[in-house]
mmCIF file of C-alpha atoms in Angstrom:
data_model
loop_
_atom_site.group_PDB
_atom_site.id
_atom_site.type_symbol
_atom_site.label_atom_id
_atom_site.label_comp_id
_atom_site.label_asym_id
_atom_site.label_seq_id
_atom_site.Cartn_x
_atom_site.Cartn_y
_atom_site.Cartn_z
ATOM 1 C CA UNK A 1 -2.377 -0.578 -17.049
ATOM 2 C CA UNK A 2 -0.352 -1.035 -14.201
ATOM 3 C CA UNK A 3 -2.636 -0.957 -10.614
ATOM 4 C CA UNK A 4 -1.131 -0.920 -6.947
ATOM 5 C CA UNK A 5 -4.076 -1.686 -4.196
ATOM 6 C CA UNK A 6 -3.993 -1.263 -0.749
ATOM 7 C CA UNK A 7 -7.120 -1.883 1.139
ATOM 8 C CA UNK A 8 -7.785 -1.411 5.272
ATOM 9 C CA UNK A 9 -10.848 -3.379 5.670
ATOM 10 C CA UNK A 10 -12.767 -4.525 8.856
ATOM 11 C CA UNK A 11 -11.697 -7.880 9.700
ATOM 12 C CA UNK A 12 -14.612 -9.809 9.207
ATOM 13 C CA UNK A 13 -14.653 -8.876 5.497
ATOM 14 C CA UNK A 14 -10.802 -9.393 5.350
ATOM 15 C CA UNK A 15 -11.440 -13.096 3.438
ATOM 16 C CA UNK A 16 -13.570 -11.719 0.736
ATOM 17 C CA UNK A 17 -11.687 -8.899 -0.319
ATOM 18 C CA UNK A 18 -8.378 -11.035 -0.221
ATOM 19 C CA UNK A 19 -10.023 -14.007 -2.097
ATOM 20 C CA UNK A 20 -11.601 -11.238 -4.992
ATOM 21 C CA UNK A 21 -8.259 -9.353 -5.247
ATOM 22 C CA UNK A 22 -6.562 -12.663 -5.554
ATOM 23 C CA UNK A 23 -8.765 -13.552 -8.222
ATOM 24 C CA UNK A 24 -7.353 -10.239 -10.814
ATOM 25 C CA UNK A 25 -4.259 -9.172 -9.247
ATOM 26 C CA UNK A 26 -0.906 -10.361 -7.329
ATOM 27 C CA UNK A 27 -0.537 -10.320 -3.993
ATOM 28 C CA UNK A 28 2.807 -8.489 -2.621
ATOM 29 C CA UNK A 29 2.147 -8.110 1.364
ATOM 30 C CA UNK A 30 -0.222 -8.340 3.703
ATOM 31 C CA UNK A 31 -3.283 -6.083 2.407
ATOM 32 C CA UNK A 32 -1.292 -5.319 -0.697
ATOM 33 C CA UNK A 33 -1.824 -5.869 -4.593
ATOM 34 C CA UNK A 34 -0.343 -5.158 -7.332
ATOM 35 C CA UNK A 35 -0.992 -6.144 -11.182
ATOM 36 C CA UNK A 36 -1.521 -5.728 -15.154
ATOM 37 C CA UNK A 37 -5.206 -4.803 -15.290
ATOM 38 C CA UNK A 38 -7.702 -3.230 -17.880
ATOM 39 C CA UNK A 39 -9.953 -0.481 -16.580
ATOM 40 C CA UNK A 40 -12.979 -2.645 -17.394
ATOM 41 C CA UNK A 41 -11.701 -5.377 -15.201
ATOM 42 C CA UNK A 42 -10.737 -3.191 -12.432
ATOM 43 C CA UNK A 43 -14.553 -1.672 -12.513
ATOM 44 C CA UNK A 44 -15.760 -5.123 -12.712
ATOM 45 C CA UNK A 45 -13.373 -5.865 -9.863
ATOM 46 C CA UNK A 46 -14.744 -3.055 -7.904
ATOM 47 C CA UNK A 47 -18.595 -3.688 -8.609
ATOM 48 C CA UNK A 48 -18.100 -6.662 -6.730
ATOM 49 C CA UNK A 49 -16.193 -5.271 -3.882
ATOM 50 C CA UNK A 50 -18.533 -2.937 -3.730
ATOM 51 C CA UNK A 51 -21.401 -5.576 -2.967
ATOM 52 C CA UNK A 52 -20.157 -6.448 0.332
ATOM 53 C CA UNK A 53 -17.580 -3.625 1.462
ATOM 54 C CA UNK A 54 -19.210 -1.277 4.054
ATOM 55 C CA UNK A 55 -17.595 2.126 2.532
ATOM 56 C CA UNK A 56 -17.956 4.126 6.256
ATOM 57 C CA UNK A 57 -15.530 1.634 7.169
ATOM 58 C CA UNK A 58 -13.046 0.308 4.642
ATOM 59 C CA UNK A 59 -11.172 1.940 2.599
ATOM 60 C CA UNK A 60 -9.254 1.096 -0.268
ATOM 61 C CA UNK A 61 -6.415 2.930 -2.498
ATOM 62 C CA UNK A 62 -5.905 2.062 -5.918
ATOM 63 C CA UNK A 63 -3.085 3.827 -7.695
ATOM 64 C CA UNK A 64 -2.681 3.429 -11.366
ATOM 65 C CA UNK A 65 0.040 3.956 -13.863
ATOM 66 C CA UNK A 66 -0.022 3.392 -17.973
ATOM 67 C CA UNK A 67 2.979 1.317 -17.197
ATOM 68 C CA UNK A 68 4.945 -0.538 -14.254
ATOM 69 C CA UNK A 69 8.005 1.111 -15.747
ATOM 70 C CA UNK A 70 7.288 4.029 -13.890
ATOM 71 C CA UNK A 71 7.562 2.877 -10.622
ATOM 72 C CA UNK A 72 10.952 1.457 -8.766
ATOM 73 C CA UNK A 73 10.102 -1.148 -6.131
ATOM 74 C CA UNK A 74 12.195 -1.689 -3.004
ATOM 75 C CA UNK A 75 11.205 -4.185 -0.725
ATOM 76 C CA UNK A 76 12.777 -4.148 3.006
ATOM 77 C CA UNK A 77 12.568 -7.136 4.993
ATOM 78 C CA UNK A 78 9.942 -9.654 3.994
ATOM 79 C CA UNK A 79 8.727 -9.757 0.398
ATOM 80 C CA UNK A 80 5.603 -11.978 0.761
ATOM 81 C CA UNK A 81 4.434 -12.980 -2.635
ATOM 82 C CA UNK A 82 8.220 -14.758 -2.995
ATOM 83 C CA UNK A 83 7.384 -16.810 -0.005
ATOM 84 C CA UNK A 84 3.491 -17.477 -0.849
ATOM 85 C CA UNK A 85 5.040 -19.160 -3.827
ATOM 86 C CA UNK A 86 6.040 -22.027 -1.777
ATOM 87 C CA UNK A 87 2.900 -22.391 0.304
ATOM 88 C CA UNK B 1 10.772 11.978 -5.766
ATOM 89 C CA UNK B 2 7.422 10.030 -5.163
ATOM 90 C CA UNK B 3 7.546 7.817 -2.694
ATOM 91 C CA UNK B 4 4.420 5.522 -2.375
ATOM 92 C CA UNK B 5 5.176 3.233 1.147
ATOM 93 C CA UNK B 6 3.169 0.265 3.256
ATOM 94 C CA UNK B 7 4.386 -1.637 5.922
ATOM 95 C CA UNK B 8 3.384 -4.420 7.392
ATOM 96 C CA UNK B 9 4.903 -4.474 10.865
ATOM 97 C CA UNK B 10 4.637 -6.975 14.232
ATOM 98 C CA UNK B 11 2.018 -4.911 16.058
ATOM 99 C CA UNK B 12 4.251 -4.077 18.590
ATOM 100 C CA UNK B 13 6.878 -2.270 16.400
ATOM 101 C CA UNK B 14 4.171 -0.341 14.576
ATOM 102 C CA UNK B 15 4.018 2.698 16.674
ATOM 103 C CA UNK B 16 7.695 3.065 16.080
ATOM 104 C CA UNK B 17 7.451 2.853 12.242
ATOM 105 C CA UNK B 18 4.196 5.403 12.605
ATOM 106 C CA UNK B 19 5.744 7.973 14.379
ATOM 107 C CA UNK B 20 8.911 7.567 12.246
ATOM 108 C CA UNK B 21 6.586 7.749 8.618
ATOM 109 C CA UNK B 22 4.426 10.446 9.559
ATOM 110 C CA UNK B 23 7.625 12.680 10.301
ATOM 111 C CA UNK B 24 8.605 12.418 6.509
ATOM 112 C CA UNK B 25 6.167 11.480 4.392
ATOM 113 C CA UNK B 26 2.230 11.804 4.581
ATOM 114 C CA UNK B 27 -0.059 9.139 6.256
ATOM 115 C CA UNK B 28 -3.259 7.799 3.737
ATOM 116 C CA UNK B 29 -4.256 4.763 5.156
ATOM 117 C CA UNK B 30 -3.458 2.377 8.011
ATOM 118 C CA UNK B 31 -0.249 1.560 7.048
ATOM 119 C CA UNK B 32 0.172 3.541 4.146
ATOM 120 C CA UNK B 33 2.275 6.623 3.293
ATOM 121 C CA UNK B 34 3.079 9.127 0.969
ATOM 122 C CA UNK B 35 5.141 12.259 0.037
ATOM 123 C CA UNK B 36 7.591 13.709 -1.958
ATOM 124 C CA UNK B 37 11.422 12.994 -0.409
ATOM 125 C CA UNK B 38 14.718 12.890 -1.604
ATOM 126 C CA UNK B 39 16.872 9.690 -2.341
ATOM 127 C CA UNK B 40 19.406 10.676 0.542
ATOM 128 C CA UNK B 41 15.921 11.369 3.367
ATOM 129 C CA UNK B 42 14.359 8.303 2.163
ATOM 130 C CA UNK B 43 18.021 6.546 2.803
ATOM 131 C CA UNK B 44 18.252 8.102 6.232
ATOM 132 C CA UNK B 45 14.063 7.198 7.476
ATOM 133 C CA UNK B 46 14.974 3.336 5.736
ATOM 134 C CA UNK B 47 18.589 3.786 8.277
ATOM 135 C CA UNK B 48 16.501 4.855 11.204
ATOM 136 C CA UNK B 49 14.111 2.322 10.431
ATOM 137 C CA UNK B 50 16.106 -0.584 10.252
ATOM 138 C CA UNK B 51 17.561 -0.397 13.863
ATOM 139 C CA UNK B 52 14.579 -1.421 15.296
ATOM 140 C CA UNK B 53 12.628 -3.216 12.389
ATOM 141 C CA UNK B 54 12.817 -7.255 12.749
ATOM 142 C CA UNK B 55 13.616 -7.576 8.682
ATOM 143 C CA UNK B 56 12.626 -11.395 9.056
ATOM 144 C CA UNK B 57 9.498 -10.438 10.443
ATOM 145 C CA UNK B 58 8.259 -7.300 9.164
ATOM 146 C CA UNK B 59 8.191 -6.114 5.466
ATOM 147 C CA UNK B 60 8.357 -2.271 3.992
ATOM 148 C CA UNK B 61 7.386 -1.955 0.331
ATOM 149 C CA UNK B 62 8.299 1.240 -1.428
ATOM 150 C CA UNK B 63 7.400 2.628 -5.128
ATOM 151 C CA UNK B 64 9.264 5.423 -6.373
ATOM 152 C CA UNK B 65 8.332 7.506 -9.021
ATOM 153 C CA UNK B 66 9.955 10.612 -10.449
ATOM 154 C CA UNK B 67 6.974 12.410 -10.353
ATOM 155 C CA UNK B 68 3.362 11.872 -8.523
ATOM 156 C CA UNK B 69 1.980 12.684 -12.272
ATOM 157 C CA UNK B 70 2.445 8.764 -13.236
ATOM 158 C CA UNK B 71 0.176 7.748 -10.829
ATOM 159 C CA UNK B 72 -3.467 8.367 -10.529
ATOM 160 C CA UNK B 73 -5.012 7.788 -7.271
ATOM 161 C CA UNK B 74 -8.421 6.586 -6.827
ATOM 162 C CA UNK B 75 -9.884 6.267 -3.272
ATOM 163 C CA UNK B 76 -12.884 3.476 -2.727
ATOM 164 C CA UNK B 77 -15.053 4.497 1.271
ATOM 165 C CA UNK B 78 -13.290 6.155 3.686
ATOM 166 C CA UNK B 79 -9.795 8.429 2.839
ATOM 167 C CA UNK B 80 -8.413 8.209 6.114
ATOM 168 C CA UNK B 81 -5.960 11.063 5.770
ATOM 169 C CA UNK B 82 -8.848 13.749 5.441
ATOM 170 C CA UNK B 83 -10.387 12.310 8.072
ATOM 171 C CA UNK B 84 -6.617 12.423 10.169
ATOM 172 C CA UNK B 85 -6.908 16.676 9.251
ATOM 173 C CA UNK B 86 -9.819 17.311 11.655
ATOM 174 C CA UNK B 87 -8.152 14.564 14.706
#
């Protein structure tokens, strides 16, 4: 399935969750991810975000669709994960 | 329409693009927002947001979806917007 994450975590854990999201999805903007995942990965994903994420705190969205196909991306301005390619 | 949309603004733009979101679509997180809009509102919030937006500094990612029934939403700690009711 298709999965869109947005997290707004306290800074200090900001390098974690970036470096485990980075790990089974695409990065698209700042706190942003996007990606082909299977549910079982996602949950595995989550266990371990779960292990150091302080949930009165953070917060993070996932939204999930069957298929990308659904969804029409527009990007204004910046689009980050075209310029991370370079870095 | 759908309209699933997180910026990631210079800090001192963002209570511009706040204050401009939250008056048509709803706020979820940080900097995330969603609603259902038309084509021709979206056009005119992207318009008003471009005039003060620095486009090589600041990004605004937006999914569309014909219906909010593609997506499921999952929430992981704190869901900021019911939170935002009681404020």
């Amino acid at each position: 399935m298709y999965v869109l994450l947005v997290y707004d975590i306290k800074e200090k854990r900001v390098g974690k969750m970036l470096k485990l999201c980075r790990r089974y999805l695409n990065w698209i903007q700042n706190s942003v991810f996007e990606g082909e995942i299977t549910e079982v990965k996602l949950k595995e994903m989550l266990a371990k975000a779960d292990a150091f994420l302080d949930l009165e705190e953070d917060s993070v969205l996932i939204f999930k669709s069957r298929s990308q196909q659904w969804l029409e991306k527009q990007v204004v301005g910046l689009e980050r994960n075209r310029l991370d390619t370079f870095l």
